[in-house]
Amino acid sequence: MKMKKGQVEALLVWLAMMTGLAFSAGTSLAAAGGASAPAPLTYVPAAYQMLPQPDVWPVPQRAVYPSGILPLASLRLETVGNAPQIGYAVRDLQDELKVRFGTTLPVFNVTRLATAESGAAGAVDLGREESGSTRPGAAKPLPLIIGTRADAALAAKADAAGLKVTHPEGYALHVGPDGAWIVGADPQGAYWGVQTLRQLLAVDPAGFRYADIADWPAFPLRMAMIYLDAYSRGINDRLIPILAQYKFNTVLIMCDYVQWDSTPNIWNPQGASKAEARRVAELIRSYGMEPVPLIELLGHVQWMFYNGQNQDLYQDPEASEPFAYDTLNPRTYAVVEAVLQEAVDVFKPRWVHIGHDEVRNVNRFPARPNGKALGFERLFYDDVVRLHDFLKSRGVATMMWQDVVFSGATLPLARELPKDIVFTDWHYTAAEDYPSIRQIRSYGFQVVGASWDGEDNPETFARSALRDGALGMLQTRWTGYFGNPSIVDGQAQQAIAYLRAGAAFWNPDVARAREEAMAVSAPARYYDAWLPTPYRPIPGRLVNLSGYATRSLVDPGDSGWIGKGPDYDLSGLMPPRGTTTVRLGPYLFHISGAVMTRADRGVARSLPARVTIPLHAKAAALAALNTTAWAAPADGMPVGRYVLTYAGGSTLAVPLTYQRQIAAWTDPVLKSLVRYPAWRGTARSGLPVGADVFVIRNPHPEEEIASFTVESAGNDANPTMLGLTLLDAAPVPKEVTP
């Protein structure tokens, strides 16, 4: 059947929306009534400018911030001592300066001839220059010193400033007109001090904000969970430095599908190689943290049965989805102990986490006659003790989940199990009290609270765990065995929760109001940590959309925004009276109304399916402040597209899928770093709301863009543009996703 031109174009539109592919055509497909005169554009020299975060995370135990900035140009970096953590600290600081300002500091090693133990300040040898130099006749640079209390002079300096800190992992930090210094109670404390210093950067002038800080962690163990899989390098190489920046000191590593030498018959092609496991362990240590492998055992052992292998080891021979192993088959431990031995060799850990949660959630257990004769409690106990003793004989301690031991008929096991087992106690909702911490400790065990990404869960759990004497806290992540990329695109909220958890685990006693503000700002802070950009402005043009707006952001009655009155509108996003521009994070927008397109809702069915904004301008990138008026029924659903039409007649179609490029104003949880979390607020009703920026990199910056079209697919989630800014350079790397 021969199709007409309009039918062909309609088919191309549908294909673009469904497949996510862009296409070109000879004429604009967004032809709905666009005026020929271009929208008003206002040039600004800083249409985009990322700036340093205004506060320090985790919040220090004691801190004052006098007014003033210590310029970078006046500094030289001096290190005292040769602990590895000092070198790691220098690397992290120099990397930060290189990204943000395109510069680094000259570095010198200072060797003192006496230590704190001798009680003498000693002499100083500045002859060992690591890098950099001072020009003849130039002003003598001020010192930025990194060292520890093992050096008598530095200890005396911190004490004289009233910043004496002797807690393990603690540090004293000073930035002032005389220079800067970080004095760790130990080398690890010096490393954490530099993570704080990185957050004191200022732009005008480039330097560090004045500060006097005495800081130390509330918990000795602060753990975050990551995954090893085929996508590990692209994710973990970025994530591990962020965990260190927010002062975790331990990393729990999901290792179920590592391709161990002893089990080649069950290798999953999406699993990480043993070499990758070793590399990640070394990477973790190079950021001042300790690796702890998690190998799920007894239950959650689908990894043992991959590729149809080890069917004789099923706990339940009739299981269609085998979940647990047979503890009475000696060959089970030939597999398990060989894997544990390789994990010990690779990670050289203090602990191995052996799982043991939810072991009866899927299959019958016990299912075999010999197991039924002994009963579940005896099978569970014997398995735990065998694995514990195996690890202990190799100098490694055991961690495990708490839920099976401390529930129901299995509770008596708690009196019999070895008391050097550390239980990770998982609860994933917010509460003022978590009594299980006290219960587990009453049986003589150390316990680590385990939180997830729920609202207030890491924060409330950390406070409760600290009151009840927990060893520490663990921030879990459950993105699936091969779901590493999802923390960038699809499950980003779980990665954002790392920052909230890091802050809570270091210093749980933060005021509630401040904690709530931190939760609101966490998405933008994490985005900047994952995709750091220079602190230099990008010029651009703000597009005045007032002539193309189809809805007001405010609703004094029932005729604006979504027609539900002033309690449910976006008035919080409107510019202050007397101005039309708003800076949202690093982006500047002209905001005057909403370009809202048609939705399958009564109040929006009469809106246009597409709105075309004439531009007649060039741009390297286009930043669209967007949302939808209503939510889509499912993430990933196509909701419309943007269409760039060039002066020569070609077009670029950019599909919009729900919770990737765009999401509802009432759905402010950021699940994808494809968009930037520009604004988070609260409607007058108390409803949390937000709007995000989706950046389109223009593949043809040399061509004039004739127009920009917003187009709706016509379902509930209707594309709505609140602002549009044309940028002279793309603000983020080309590949946002791995």
XYZ file of C-alpha atoms in Angstrom, residues 60-479:
420
model
C 31.663 18.539 61.209
C 31.361 18.001 64.947
C 32.664 21.542 65.640
C 33.173 24.240 63.035
C 33.233 27.997 62.606
C 33.547 29.759 59.274
C 35.006 33.286 59.564
C 34.567 35.614 56.634
C 37.409 35.432 54.131
C 39.046 33.459 51.330
C 42.594 32.131 51.115
C 43.576 32.452 47.417
C 44.973 29.416 45.620
C 47.572 31.606 43.930
C 49.199 32.285 47.291
C 49.624 28.651 48.321
C 52.061 25.807 48.174
C 51.183 22.322 49.397
C 53.431 20.840 52.089
C 53.142 17.253 53.314
C 54.530 16.005 56.619
C 55.040 12.272 56.896
C 55.010 9.441 54.400
C 51.851 7.491 55.286
C 49.992 6.295 52.173
C 46.911 8.259 53.217
C 48.876 11.510 52.896
C 49.636 10.658 49.290
C 46.009 9.749 48.646
C 44.963 13.091 50.120
C 47.305 15.049 47.853
C 46.022 13.155 44.814
C 42.369 13.894 45.667
C 42.999 17.577 46.313
C 45.021 18.055 43.146
C 42.395 16.221 41.086
C 39.692 18.515 42.484
C 41.687 21.644 41.660
C 42.478 20.372 38.176
C 38.817 19.739 37.364
C 37.434 22.889 38.930
C 40.109 25.445 38.051
C 42.454 23.740 35.603
C 45.393 24.128 37.981
C 47.291 22.343 40.764
C 49.466 23.430 43.664
C 53.235 22.999 43.893
C 53.976 20.194 46.365
C 56.850 19.870 48.833
C 57.582 17.158 51.372
C 58.602 18.456 54.795
C 60.906 16.213 56.828
C 61.164 17.002 60.519
C 64.089 15.566 62.455
C 62.065 14.975 65.615
C 58.613 13.530 66.276
C 55.860 14.253 68.728
C 57.080 11.421 70.935
C 60.459 13.163 71.440
C 58.783 16.353 72.573
C 60.975 18.540 70.324
C 59.865 20.504 67.336
C 62.941 19.539 65.341
C 64.447 21.026 62.237
C 62.797 21.297 58.856
C 64.234 20.152 55.565
C 62.523 21.722 52.576
C 64.994 20.303 50.108
C 62.744 17.499 48.883
C 60.600 19.186 46.295
C 58.015 16.877 44.779
C 56.668 19.293 42.192
C 56.443 22.998 41.486
C 58.776 25.836 42.315
C 58.822 29.471 43.378
C 60.033 32.105 40.917
C 62.984 34.254 42.024
C 61.697 37.496 43.502
C 58.149 36.186 43.903
C 56.328 36.570 47.223
C 56.881 33.612 49.491
C 53.848 31.330 49.182
C 51.728 30.529 52.203
C 51.713 26.894 53.336
C 48.858 24.444 53.012
C 50.120 21.662 55.287
C 48.832 18.076 55.492
C 50.128 15.946 58.347
C 49.294 14.240 61.635
C 49.763 14.656 65.357
C 52.767 12.362 65.124
C 54.609 15.550 64.185
C 55.211 17.633 67.339
C 55.045 21.003 65.594
C 51.716 20.226 63.935
C 50.247 18.831 67.160
C 51.282 22.011 68.965
C 49.767 24.161 66.191
C 46.402 22.401 66.461
C 46.396 22.543 70.266
C 47.250 26.250 70.311
C 44.317 26.934 67.994
C 41.945 25.090 70.354
C 41.472 22.324 67.781
C 43.006 19.372 69.592
C 41.473 16.161 68.205
C 42.693 12.729 69.311
C 39.709 10.565 68.298
C 40.584 7.821 65.775
C 40.054 9.153 62.232
C 39.638 12.673 63.592
C 41.291 15.823 62.269
C 41.790 19.511 62.924
C 41.531 21.935 60.012
C 42.402 25.617 59.795
C 42.114 27.997 56.843
C 42.945 31.646 57.458
C 45.009 34.591 56.273
C 48.180 32.855 57.519
C 47.643 29.760 55.365
C 46.006 26.412 55.974
C 46.752 23.171 57.747
C 45.160 19.792 58.350
C 46.363 17.804 61.355
C 45.002 14.280 61.559
C 44.778 12.362 64.810
C 46.141 9.611 62.566
C 46.870 9.345 58.821
C 43.266 8.381 58.085
C 42.091 11.508 59.876
C 44.398 13.625 57.717
C 42.821 12.030 54.652
C 39.300 12.875 55.852
C 40.427 16.423 56.576
C 41.335 16.873 52.919
C 37.880 15.644 51.894
C 36.484 18.489 53.976
C 38.972 20.993 52.535
C 37.795 20.124 49.013
C 34.326 21.329 50.028
C 35.663 24.697 51.179
C 36.554 25.830 47.665
C 35.503 29.319 46.647
C 35.368 30.956 43.213
C 35.899 34.697 43.660
C 38.802 34.612 44.158
C 39.666 30.981 43.548
C 40.681 29.610 46.913
C 39.455 28.143 50.178
C 36.931 29.666 52.557
C 38.235 30.422 56.015
C 37.377 27.738 58.556
C 38.359 26.291 61.931
C 37.156 22.719 62.329
C 37.586 19.956 64.896
C 35.988 16.797 63.597
C 35.769 13.041 64.157
C 33.341 10.226 63.282
C 30.531 9.052 65.540
C 30.865 5.433 64.346
C 34.109 3.486 63.888
C 32.526 1.521 60.996
C 30.807 3.355 58.123
C 30.080 1.017 55.242
C 28.558 1.344 51.772
C 27.511 -1.509 49.496
C 28.545 -1.816 45.835
C 28.398 -4.512 43.139
C 30.955 -6.349 41.065
C 29.770 -7.215 37.569
C 30.773 -6.768 33.939
C 30.023 -3.033 34.201
C 32.157 -2.557 37.309
C 34.951 -0.447 35.860
C 32.688 2.218 34.384
C 30.701 2.563 37.601
C 32.947 1.703 40.523
C 35.856 3.834 39.323
C 33.602 6.878 39.700
C 31.622 5.708 42.705
C 34.468 4.660 45.012
C 36.048 8.161 45.133
C 32.618 9.612 45.967
C 32.225 7.189 48.875
C 35.611 8.318 50.178
C 34.714 11.980 49.720
C 31.731 11.451 52.021
C 33.879 9.606 54.581
C 32.796 5.987 54.386
C 35.675 3.825 55.586
C 34.467 0.363 54.519
C 32.939 -0.982 51.304
C 30.745 -4.104 51.207
C 31.164 -5.690 47.774
C 28.512 -7.980 46.298
C 30.621 -10.786 44.803
C 28.115 -13.530 43.945
C 28.944 -13.727 40.258
C 32.695 -13.132 40.296
C 34.370 -15.569 37.902
C 36.432 -17.504 40.449
C 39.121 -19.886 39.231
C 37.599 -22.748 41.215
C 34.166 -22.519 39.538
C 34.601 -22.050 35.763
C 31.509 -24.149 35.076
C 29.222 -21.516 36.655
C 30.752 -18.360 35.207
C 28.105 -15.873 34.175
C 29.216 -13.699 31.216
C 27.871 -10.639 33.043
C 29.987 -11.383 36.099
C 33.229 -9.605 36.951
C 36.549 -11.343 36.431
C 38.733 -12.281 39.367
C 41.244 -9.725 38.112
C 38.561 -7.040 38.281
C 37.733 -8.070 41.854
C 41.385 -7.661 42.818
C 41.606 -4.305 41.029
C 38.512 -2.964 42.820
C 39.871 -4.111 46.187
C 43.097 -2.198 45.514
C 41.150 0.823 44.316
C 39.090 0.859 47.513
C 42.242 0.777 49.635
C 43.780 3.581 47.598
C 40.882 5.773 48.742
C 41.432 5.087 52.419
C 38.712 2.430 52.744
C 38.617 -1.283 53.521
C 36.966 -3.922 51.282
C 34.572 -6.549 52.691
C 33.374 -9.180 50.192
C 29.735 -10.289 50.405
C 29.163 -13.816 49.127
C 25.567 -14.845 49.674
C 25.494 -18.317 51.208
C 22.908 -20.849 52.310
C 20.168 -18.791 50.619
C 20.293 -16.473 47.600
C 22.753 -18.937 46.013
C 21.376 -18.931 42.483
C 24.961 -18.193 41.455
C 25.932 -21.780 42.398
C 23.387 -23.199 39.976
C 24.006 -20.973 36.963
C 24.221 -22.780 33.633
C 22.330 -25.753 35.082
C 25.239 -26.755 37.292
C 25.361 -28.346 40.769
C 21.823 -29.665 40.623
C 22.778 -32.335 43.160
C 23.314 -29.511 45.675
C 19.757 -28.152 45.587
C 18.268 -27.948 49.073
C 14.886 -28.584 47.452
C 15.297 -31.097 44.580
C 11.837 -30.164 43.272
C 12.496 -26.422 43.158
C 11.939 -24.750 39.803
C 14.034 -21.802 40.989
C 16.724 -23.225 43.302
C 17.550 -20.764 46.073
C 19.405 -22.641 48.832
C 22.016 -25.392 49.005
C 22.023 -28.754 50.735
C 24.094 -28.417 53.901
C 24.373 -32.197 54.316
C 26.061 -32.832 50.968
C 29.868 -32.685 51.486
C 30.334 -31.473 47.907
C 28.500 -28.235 48.834
C 31.463 -27.152 50.913
C 33.964 -28.173 48.275
C 32.363 -25.433 46.146
C 31.696 -22.899 48.885
C 35.019 -23.097 50.714
C 37.024 -22.888 47.509
C 35.194 -19.659 46.657
C 35.711 -18.270 50.158
C 39.414 -19.054 49.964
C 39.756 -17.155 46.697
C 37.843 -14.201 48.154
C 40.186 -14.135 51.159
C 43.212 -14.259 48.860
C 41.919 -11.490 46.592
C 40.457 -9.034 49.112
C 42.669 -9.754 52.146
C 39.728 -8.585 54.247
C 39.114 -8.124 57.929
C 35.627 -9.636 57.485
C 33.788 -11.729 54.923
C 30.018 -11.284 54.845
C 28.347 -14.693 54.388
C 24.752 -13.514 53.812
C 22.349 -16.062 55.395
C 19.224 -13.930 55.081
C 15.760 -14.983 53.869
C 16.909 -18.600 53.506
C 13.372 -20.052 53.618
C 11.643 -17.365 51.559
C 11.639 -19.240 48.237
C 12.178 -23.011 48.602
C 11.277 -25.667 51.139
C 14.000 -25.857 53.790
C 14.594 -28.538 54.868
C 13.289 -30.479 51.905
C 15.342 -33.700 51.914
C 14.536 -36.505 54.390
C 17.934 -36.370 56.120
C 17.541 -32.633 56.646
C 14.017 -32.959 57.988
C 15.312 -35.406 60.577
C 17.678 -32.764 61.930
C 15.461 -29.701 61.528
C 16.120 -26.246 60.132
C 17.694 -24.786 63.264
C 20.408 -27.462 63.435
C 21.131 -27.218 59.682
C 21.412 -23.429 59.874
C 23.617 -23.474 62.983
C 26.004 -26.107 61.635
C 26.413 -24.247 58.352
C 27.158 -20.894 60.029
C 29.660 -22.418 62.462
C 31.441 -24.340 59.717
C 31.872 -21.227 57.583
C 32.819 -19.107 60.596
C 35.508 -21.610 61.632
C 36.825 -21.861 58.086
C 37.277 -18.085 57.895
C 38.637 -17.759 61.423
C 41.341 -20.328 60.669
C 42.494 -17.915 57.960
C 42.489 -14.879 60.228
C 39.217 -13.476 58.879
C 36.094 -12.604 60.897
C 32.495 -13.255 59.889
C 29.635 -10.877 59.123
C 26.078 -11.993 58.383
C 22.501 -10.690 58.190
C 20.414 -10.850 61.363
C 16.900 -11.722 60.216
C 16.973 -15.531 60.445
C 18.798 -15.780 63.765
C 16.793 -13.142 65.615
C 13.286 -14.231 64.726
C 10.846 -16.918 65.840
C 11.956 -20.443 66.573
C 15.557 -19.719 65.538
C 16.152 -17.195 68.328
C 17.792 -19.783 70.632
C 20.573 -20.006 68.031
C 21.713 -16.573 69.168
C 22.932 -18.044 72.455
C 24.968 -20.741 70.697
C 26.642 -18.943 67.793
C 30.236 -17.637 68.142
C 30.185 -14.192 69.715
C 32.758 -12.734 67.323
C 30.216 -12.776 64.487
C 29.140 -9.245 63.519
C 25.453 -9.043 62.584
C 24.228 -6.546 60.002
C 20.717 -5.604 61.123
C 18.624 -4.471 58.155
C 15.552 -2.252 58.403
C 14.550 -0.150 55.427
C 11.940 2.283 56.749
C 12.300 5.311 59.000
C 11.620 4.921 62.721
C 12.508 6.744 65.906
C 13.757 3.529 67.482
C 15.197 0.254 66.177
C 15.051 -2.066 69.230
C 16.675 -4.980 67.387
C 20.057 -3.284 67.876
C 19.622 -3.643 71.639
C 18.338 -7.200 71.260
C 21.335 -8.348 69.250
C 23.788 -6.652 71.591
C 22.098 -8.278 74.596
C 23.224 -11.644 73.208
C 26.838 -10.476 73.186
C 27.289 -9.639 69.494
C 28.553 -6.539 67.780
C 25.979 -5.138 65.393
C 25.944 -2.857 62.352
C 22.684 -1.173 61.377
C 21.801 -1.522 57.694
C 19.676 1.132 55.977
C 18.463 1.659 52.420
C 17.260 4.674 50.429
C 13.891 5.332 52.065
C 13.022 8.799 53.310
C 14.743 9.394 56.684
C 15.830 5.745 56.923
C 19.630 6.236 57.078
C 19.232 9.286 59.298
C 16.851 7.878 61.908
C 18.563 4.489 61.993
C 21.984 6.076 62.546
C 20.707 8.098 65.509
C 19.100 5.043 67.078
C 22.128 2.828 66.427
C 24.467 5.367 68.013
C 22.324 5.556 71.163
C 22.326 1.769 71.441
C 26.050 1.244 70.999
C 26.214 -0.198 67.472
C 29.624 -0.735 65.905
C 28.522 1.223 62.865
C 26.158 1.523 59.931
C 25.853 0.032 56.448
C 24.141 1.741 53.510
C 22.789 -1.041 51.309
C 22.031 -0.862 47.606
C 19.754 -3.318 45.820
C 20.003 -2.620 42.097
